[in-house]
Coordinates of C-alpha atoms and ligand atoms in Angstrom, one line a residue:
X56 CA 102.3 54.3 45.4
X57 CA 99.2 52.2 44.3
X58 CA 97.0 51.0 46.8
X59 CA 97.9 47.3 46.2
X60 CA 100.7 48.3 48.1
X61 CA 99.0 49.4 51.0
X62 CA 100.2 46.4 53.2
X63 CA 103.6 46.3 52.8
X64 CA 104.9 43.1 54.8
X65 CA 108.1 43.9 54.6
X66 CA 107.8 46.9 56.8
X67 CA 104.7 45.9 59.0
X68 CA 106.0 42.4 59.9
X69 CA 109.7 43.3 59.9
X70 CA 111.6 41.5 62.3
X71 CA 112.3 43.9 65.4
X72 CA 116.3 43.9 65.2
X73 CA 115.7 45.4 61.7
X74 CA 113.0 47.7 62.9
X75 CA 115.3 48.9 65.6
X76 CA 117.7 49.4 63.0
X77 CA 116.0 51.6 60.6
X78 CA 114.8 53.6 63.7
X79 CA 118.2 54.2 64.7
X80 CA 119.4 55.6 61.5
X81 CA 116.4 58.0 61.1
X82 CA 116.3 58.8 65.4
X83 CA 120.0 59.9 64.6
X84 CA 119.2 61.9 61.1
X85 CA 116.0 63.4 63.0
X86 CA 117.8 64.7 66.2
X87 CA 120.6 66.2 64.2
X88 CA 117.7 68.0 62.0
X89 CA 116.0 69.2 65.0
X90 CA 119.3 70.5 66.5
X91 CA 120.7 72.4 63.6
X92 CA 117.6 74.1 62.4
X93 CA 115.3 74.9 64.9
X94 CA 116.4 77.6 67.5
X95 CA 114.4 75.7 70.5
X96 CA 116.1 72.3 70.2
X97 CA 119.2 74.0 69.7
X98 CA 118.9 75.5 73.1
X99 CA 117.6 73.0 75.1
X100 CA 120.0 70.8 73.9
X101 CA 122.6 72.7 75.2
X102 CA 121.3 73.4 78.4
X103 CA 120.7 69.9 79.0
X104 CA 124.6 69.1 77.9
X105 CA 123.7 66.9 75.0
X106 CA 124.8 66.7 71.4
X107 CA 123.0 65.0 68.3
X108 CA 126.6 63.1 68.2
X109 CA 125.8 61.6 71.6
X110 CA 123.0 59.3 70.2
X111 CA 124.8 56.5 69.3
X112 CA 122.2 53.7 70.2
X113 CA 118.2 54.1 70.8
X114 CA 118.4 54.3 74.5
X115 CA 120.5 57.0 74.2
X116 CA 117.2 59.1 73.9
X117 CA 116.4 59.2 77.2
X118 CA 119.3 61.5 78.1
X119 CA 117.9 64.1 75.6
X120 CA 115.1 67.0 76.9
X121 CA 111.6 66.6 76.9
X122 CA 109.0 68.5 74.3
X123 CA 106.1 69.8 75.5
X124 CA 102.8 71.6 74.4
X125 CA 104.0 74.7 76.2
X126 CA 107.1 74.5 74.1
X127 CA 104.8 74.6 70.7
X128 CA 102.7 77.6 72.3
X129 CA 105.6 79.3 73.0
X130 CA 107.5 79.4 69.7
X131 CA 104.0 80.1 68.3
X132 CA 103.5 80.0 65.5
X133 CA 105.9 79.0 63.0
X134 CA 109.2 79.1 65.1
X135 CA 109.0 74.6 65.8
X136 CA 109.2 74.5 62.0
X137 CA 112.6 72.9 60.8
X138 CA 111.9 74.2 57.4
X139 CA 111.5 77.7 55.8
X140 CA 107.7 78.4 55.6
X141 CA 107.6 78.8 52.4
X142 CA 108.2 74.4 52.0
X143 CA 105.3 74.0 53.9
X144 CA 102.3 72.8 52.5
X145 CA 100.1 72.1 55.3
X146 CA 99.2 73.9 58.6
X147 CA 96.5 72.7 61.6
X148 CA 96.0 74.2 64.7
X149 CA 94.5 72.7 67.5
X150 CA 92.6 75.6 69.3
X151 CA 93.2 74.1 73.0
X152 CA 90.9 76.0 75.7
X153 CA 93.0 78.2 77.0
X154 CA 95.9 80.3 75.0
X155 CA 97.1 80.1 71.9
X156 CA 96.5 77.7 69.4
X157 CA 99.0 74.9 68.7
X158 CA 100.6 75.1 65.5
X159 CA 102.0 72.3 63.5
X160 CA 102.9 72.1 59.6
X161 CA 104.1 69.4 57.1
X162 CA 106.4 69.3 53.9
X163 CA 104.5 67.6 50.7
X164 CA 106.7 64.4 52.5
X165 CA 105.5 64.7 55.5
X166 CA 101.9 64.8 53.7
X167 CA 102.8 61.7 52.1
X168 CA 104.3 59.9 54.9
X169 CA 101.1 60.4 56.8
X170 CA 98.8 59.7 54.0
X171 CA 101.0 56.1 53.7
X172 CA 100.1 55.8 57.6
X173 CA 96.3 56.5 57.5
X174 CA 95.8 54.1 54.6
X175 CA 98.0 51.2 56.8
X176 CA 96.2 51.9 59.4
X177 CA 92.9 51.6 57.7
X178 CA 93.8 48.2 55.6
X179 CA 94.8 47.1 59.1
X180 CA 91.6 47.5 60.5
X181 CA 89.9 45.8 57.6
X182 CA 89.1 48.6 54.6
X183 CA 90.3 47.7 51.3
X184 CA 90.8 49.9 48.1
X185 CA 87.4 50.0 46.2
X186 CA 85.1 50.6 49.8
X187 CA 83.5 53.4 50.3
X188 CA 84.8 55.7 53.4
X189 CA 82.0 57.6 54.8
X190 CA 84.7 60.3 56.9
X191 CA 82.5 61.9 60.0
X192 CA 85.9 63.5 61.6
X193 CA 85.8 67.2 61.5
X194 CA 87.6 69.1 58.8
X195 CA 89.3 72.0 59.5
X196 CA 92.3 73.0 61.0
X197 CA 91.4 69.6 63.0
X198 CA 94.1 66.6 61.7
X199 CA 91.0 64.1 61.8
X200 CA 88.7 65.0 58.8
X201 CA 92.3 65.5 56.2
X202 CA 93.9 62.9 57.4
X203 CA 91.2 60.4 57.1
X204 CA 90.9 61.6 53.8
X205 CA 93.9 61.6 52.1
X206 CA 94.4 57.9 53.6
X207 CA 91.4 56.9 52.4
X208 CA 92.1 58.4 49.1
X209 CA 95.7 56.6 49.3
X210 CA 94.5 53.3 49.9
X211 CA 92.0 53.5 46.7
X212 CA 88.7 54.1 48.3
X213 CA 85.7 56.3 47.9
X214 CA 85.5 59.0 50.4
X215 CA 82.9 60.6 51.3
X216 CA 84.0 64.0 53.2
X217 CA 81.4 64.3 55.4
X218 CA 82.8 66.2 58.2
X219 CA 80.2 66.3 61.5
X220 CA 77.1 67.6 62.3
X221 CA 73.8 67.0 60.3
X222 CA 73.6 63.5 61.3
X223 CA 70.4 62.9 59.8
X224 CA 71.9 63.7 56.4
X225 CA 75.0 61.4 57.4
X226 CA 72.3 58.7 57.9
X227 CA 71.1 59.0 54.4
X228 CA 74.6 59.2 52.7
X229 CA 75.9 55.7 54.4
X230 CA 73.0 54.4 53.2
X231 CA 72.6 55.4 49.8
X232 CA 76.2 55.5 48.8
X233 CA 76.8 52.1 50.6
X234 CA 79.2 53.2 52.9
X235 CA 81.3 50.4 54.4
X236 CA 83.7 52.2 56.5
X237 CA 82.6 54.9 59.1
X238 CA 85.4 57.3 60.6
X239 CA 84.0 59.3 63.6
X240 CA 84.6 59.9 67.1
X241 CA 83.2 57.1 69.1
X242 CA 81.1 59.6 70.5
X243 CA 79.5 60.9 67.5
X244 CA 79.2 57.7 66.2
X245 CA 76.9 56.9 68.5
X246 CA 75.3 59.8 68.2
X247 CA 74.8 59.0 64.6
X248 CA 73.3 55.3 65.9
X249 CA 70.8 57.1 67.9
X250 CA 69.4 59.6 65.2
X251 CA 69.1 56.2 63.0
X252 CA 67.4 54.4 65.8
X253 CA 64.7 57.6 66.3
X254 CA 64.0 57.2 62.7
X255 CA 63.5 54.0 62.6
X256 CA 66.2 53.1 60.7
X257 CA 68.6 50.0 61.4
X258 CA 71.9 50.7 60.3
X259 CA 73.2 47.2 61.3
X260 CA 71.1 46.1 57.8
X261 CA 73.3 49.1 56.6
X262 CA 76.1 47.9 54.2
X263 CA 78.8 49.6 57.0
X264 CA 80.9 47.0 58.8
X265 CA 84.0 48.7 59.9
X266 CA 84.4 51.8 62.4
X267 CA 87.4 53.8 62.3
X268 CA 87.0 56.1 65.7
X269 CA 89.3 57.6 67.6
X270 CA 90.6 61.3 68.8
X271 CA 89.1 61.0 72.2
X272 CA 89.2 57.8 75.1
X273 CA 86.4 55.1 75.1
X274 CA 86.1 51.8 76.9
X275 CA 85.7 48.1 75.7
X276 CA 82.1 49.0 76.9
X277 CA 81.6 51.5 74.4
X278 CA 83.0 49.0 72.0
X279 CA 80.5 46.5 72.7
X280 CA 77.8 49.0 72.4
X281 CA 79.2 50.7 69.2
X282 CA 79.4 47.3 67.9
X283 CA 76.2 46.3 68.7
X284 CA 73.9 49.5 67.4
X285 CA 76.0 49.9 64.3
X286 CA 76.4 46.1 63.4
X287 CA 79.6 47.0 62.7
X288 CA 83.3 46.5 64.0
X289 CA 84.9 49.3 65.9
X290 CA 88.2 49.4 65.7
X291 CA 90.4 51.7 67.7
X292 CA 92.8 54.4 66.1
X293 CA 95.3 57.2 67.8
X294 CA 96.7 60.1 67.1
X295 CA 97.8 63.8 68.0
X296 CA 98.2 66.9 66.1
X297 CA 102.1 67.5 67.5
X298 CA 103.3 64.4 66.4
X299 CA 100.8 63.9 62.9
X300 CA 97.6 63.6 63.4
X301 CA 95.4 60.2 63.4
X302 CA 97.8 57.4 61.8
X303 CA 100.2 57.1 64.6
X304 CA 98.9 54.2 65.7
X305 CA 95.8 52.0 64.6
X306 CA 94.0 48.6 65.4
X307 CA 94.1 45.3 63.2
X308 CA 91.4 43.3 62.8
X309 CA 92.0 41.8 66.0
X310 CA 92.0 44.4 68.0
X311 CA 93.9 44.4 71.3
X312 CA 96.1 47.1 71.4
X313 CA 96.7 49.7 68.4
X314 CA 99.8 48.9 66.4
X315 CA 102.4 51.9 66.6
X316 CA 103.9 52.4 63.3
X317 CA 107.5 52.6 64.5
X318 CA 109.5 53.1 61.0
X319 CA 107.8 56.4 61.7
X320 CA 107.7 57.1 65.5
X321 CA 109.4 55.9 68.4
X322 CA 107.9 55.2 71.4
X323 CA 108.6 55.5 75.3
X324 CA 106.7 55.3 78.3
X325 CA 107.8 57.0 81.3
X326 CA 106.7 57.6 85.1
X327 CA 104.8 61.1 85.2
X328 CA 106.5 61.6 88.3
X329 CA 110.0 60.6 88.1
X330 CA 109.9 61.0 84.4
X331 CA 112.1 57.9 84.2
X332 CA 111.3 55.2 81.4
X333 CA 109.1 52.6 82.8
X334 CA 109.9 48.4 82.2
X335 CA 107.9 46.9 79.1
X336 CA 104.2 46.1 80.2
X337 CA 103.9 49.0 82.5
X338 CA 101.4 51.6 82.6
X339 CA 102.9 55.5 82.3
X340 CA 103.0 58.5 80.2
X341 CA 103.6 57.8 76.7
X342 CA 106.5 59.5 74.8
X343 CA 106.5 60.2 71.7
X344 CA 110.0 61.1 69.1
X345 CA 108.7 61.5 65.4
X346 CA 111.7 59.6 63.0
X347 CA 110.8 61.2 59.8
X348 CA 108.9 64.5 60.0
X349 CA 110.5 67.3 58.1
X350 CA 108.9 70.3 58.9
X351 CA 108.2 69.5 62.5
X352 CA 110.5 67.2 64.4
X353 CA 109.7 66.3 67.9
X354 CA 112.0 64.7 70.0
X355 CA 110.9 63.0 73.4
X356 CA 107.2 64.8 73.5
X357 CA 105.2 63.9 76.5
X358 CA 101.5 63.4 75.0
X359 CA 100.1 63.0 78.8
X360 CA 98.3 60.2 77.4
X361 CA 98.4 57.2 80.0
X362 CA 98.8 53.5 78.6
X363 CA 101.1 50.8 78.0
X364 CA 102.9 49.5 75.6
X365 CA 103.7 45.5 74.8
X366 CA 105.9 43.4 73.2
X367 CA 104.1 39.9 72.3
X368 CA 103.8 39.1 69.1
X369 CA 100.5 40.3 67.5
X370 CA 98.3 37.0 65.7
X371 CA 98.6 39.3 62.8
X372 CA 102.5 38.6 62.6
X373 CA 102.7 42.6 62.9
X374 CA 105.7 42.8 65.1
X375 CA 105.3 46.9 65.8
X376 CA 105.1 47.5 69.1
X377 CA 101.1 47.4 70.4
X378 CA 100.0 50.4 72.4
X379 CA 97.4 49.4 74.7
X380 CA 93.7 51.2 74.7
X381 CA 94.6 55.3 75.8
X382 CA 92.8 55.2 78.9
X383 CA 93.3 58.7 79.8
X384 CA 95.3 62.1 80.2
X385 CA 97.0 62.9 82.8
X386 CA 95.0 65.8 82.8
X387 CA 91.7 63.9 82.4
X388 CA 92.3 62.7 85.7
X389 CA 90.5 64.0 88.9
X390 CA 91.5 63.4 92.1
X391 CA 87.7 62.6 93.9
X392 CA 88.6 62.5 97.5
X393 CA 92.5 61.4 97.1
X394 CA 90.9 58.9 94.5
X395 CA 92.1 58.8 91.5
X396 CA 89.6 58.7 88.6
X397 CA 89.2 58.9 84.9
X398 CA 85.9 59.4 82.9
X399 CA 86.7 56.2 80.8
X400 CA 86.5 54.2 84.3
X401 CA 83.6 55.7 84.7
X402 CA 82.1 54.7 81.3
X403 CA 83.4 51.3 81.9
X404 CA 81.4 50.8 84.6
X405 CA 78.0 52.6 83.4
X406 CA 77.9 51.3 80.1
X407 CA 75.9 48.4 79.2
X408 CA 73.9 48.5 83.0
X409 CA 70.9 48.3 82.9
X410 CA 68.3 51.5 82.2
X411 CA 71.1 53.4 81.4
X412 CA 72.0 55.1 78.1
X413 CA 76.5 55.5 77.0
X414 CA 75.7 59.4 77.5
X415 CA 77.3 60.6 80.8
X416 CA 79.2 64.2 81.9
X417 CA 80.9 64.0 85.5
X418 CA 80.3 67.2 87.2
X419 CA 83.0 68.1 90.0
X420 CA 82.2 70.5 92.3
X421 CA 83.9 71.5 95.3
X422 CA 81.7 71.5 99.4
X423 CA 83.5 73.4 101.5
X424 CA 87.4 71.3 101.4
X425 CA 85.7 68.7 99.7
X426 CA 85.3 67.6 96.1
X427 CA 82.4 66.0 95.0
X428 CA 81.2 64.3 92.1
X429 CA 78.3 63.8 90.2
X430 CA 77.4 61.4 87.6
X431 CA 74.9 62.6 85.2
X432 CA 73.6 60.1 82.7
X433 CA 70.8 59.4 80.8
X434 CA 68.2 56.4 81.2
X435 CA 67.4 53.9 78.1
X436 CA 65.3 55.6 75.7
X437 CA 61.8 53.7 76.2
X438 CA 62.5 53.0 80.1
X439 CA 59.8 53.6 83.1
X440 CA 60.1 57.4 83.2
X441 CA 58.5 57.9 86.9
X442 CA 61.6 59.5 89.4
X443 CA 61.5 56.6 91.2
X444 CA 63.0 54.0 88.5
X445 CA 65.4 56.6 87.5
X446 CA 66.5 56.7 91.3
X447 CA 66.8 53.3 91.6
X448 CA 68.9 52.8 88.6
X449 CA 71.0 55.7 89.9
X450 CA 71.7 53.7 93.1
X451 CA 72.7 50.5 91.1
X452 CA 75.1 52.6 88.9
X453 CA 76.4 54.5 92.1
X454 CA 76.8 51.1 94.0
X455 CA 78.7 49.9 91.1
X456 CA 81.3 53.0 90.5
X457 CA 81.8 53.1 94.1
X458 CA 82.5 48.8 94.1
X459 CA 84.6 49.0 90.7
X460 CA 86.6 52.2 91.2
X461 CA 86.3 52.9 95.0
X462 CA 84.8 56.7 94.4
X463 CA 81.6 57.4 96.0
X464 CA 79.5 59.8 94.0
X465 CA 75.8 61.0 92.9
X466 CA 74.4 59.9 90.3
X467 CA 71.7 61.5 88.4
X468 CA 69.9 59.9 85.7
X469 CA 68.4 62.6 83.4
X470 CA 65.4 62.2 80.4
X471 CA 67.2 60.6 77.1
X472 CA 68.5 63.9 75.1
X473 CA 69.0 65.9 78.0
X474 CA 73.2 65.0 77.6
X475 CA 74.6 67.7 74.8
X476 CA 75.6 65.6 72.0
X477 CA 78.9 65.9 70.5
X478 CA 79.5 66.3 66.6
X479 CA 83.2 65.3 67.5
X480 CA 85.0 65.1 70.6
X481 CA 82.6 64.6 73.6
X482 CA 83.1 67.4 76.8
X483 CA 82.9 64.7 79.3
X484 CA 84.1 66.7 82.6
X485 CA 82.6 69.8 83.9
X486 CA 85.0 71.0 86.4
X487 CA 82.2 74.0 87.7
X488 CA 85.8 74.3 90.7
X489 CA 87.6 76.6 88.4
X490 CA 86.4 79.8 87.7
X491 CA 85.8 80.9 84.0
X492 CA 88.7 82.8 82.3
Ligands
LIG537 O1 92.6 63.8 68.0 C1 94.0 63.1 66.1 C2 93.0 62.1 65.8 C3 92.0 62.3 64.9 C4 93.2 60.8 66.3 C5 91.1 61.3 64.5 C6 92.3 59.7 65.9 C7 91.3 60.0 65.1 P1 94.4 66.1 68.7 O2 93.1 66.9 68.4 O3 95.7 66.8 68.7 O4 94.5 65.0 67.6 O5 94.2 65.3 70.0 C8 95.1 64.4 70.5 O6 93.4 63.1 71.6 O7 96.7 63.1 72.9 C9 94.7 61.8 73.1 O8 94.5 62.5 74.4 C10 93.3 61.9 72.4 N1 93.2 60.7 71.5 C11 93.4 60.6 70.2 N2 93.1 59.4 69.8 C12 92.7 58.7 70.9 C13 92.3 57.3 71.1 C14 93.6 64.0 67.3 N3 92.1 56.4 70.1 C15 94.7 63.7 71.8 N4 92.0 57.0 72.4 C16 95.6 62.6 72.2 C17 92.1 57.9 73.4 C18 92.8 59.5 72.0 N5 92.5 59.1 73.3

């Protein structure tokens, strides 16, 4: 496929009764594949009382099992794969904290089918064949830094593999090869603002106008900001290793809400309680059923990722479904006090206040019964450095978490640089409750 071909209205704009269409046909071809060659589908099929045959229209899915991570770990490594090993071209692990790693392969289609996606997903947030793709997503047996790469490579650019870490030598490359596309996680790309900004150098007079970040959650806030220090536009893109990698779903240009490419996946939310599928609009536990992978199927797998999907018409005249901003895992959440909070609230809130830099960690500790949590953030760089301006910025920050999200918390504003920097996904919780392994 030439990259002229990269935006391919006939598939991206496709009216949905077709789209629904198309997904049917491969949702049945996919749940067949998943049943007759991979031991684990075969049996939880059964013990669930369901047959391939039984899908005769899309909501028909939601009588089949769930997939989860534990599933993957389990049948570690290779016994998910629906194809002999030996027609697998590709394998990435993601190494998780506790356990095994997860393992998850891809046939030279499957390679192809998500190189297609990344380079869609790029066009769509503005890079066109000939740019140059400056890729700051880890390499590895991480999906980001390949499958940035081989999209960027599909759609006709220049890509720089990069990889993280040595930001001031990332600096100099965007610069001198006239990057205009950066691909990082919003947290490193920051990071790679602030190096510029100690040196003295202003990437916004930088030839880069596009960000391509994702792999972890960040706020409109952070947006702002990202947009503001880079002199760029950030656009948001989402992904897991289970399903593909980055390229499951992506931003346009006008970013609100990241377009889910559903020739490719099909998407639920359900209640993480009852597990039931939740109306249109609603926020819940997205669910994901991959429609064309070959060497890993996944029917029904629960990403813990909490959003919403809608159904209004994009001004793009993209009619997949959008998939609002990933505002957190399930797991991401903590429970302060019966309150139920995610970091990217809490960025929401801090970023952009005054005397207060985007670099934050929420400690949770546990007094006695009680959980308690502390904010640690940074102040400005160049701010009044005397411990009384830092307290009183920490009591306008605290005022305003406890206004906006109804937790009350400390806040500590520390030095700027005393935050650990992240080269790709940022640690934004210590939980110092549990007990090391
Ligand atoms: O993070 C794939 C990826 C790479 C996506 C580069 C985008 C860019 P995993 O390491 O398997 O794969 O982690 C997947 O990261 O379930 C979400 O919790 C989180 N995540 C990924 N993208 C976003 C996003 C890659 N845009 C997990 N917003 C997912 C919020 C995200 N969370």
């Amino acid at each position: 496929m030439t990259s002229k071909q990269m935006y391919q209205p006939d598939i991206e704009t496709m009216p949905r009764a077709k789209l629904a269409e198309v997904q049917l046909a491969r949702l049945k071809k996919i749940v067949r594949h998943a049943y007759d060659n991979v031991p684990h589908y075969k049996a939880s099929f059964d013990k669930a009382g369901v047959k391939p045959d039984d899908l005769k229209e899309l909501a028909d899915i939601a009588r089949f099992p769930f997939t989860v991570k534990n599933d993957l770990r389990d049948n570690y490594p290779f016994k998910m794969f629906a194809v002999p090993r030996e027609k697998v071209v590709r394998i990435h692990a993601s190494s998780g904290t506790t356990g095994k790693p997860t393992v998850v392969g891809y046939t030279p289609a499957d390679i192809n089918n998500w190189a297609d996606l990344m380079a869609r997903s790029m066009m769509g947030a503005g890079a066109r064949p000939g740019d140059v793709i400056h890729n700051a997503y880890g390499y590895g047996l991480f999906t980001g830094g390949l499958g940035a790469h081989y999209g960027a490579e599909r759609l006709g650019a220049s890509v720089v593999p990069m990889s993280g870490g040595n930001t001031e030598k990332q600096i100099v490359l965007i610069q001198d090869f006239g990057a205009r596309v950066l691909c990082a996680t919003p947290s490193y790309a920051l990071n790679i603002a602030e190096v510029a900004e100690k040196e003295g150098i202003d990437l916004r007079k930088s030839t880069l106008k596009i960000g391509i970040f994702g792999a972890e959650p960040w706020s409109e806030q952070m947006r702002a900001e990202l947009d503001e220090r880079l002199g760029i536009k950030a656009v948001d893109i989402y992904g897991l290793s289970e399903i593909m990698g980055p390229g499951v779903a992506a931003e346009c240009e006008h970013r609100v809400g990241l377009h889910g490419w559903e020739d490719h996946f099909l998407f639920e939310i359900v209640d993480p309680d009852t597990m039931q599928p939740m109306p249109m609009g609603q926020p819940g536990e997205l669910v994901i059923t991959t429609l064309t992978k070959e060497a890993l199927p996944i029917i029904r797998y629960r990403t813990r990722d909490i959003t919403k999907l809608t159904d209004e018409t994009c001004a793009c005249g993209r009619t997949h479904t959008r998939i609002l901003r990933v505002t957190g895992r399930n797991d991401d959440m903590l429970i302060i006090r019966g309150v139920n909070v995610y970091p990217s609230q809490i960025e929401s809130v801090m970023v952009g206040r005054p005397g207060v830099s985007p670099h934050y960690q929420l400690v949770v500790q546990r007094d006695g019964n009680l959980d308690t949590l502390t904010v640690e953030v940074e102040a400005e760089p160049g701010m009044a450095t005397s411990q009384e301006a830092y307290d009183s910025i920490g009591k306008d920050v605290q005022h305003h978490i406890k206004t906006m999200i109804g937790v009350s918390c400390r806040v500590v504003v520390l030095s700027p640089g005393e935050i650990p920097r992240s080269m790709g996904k940022a640690v934004r919780v210590r939980d110092l409750r549990k007990k090391p392994a």
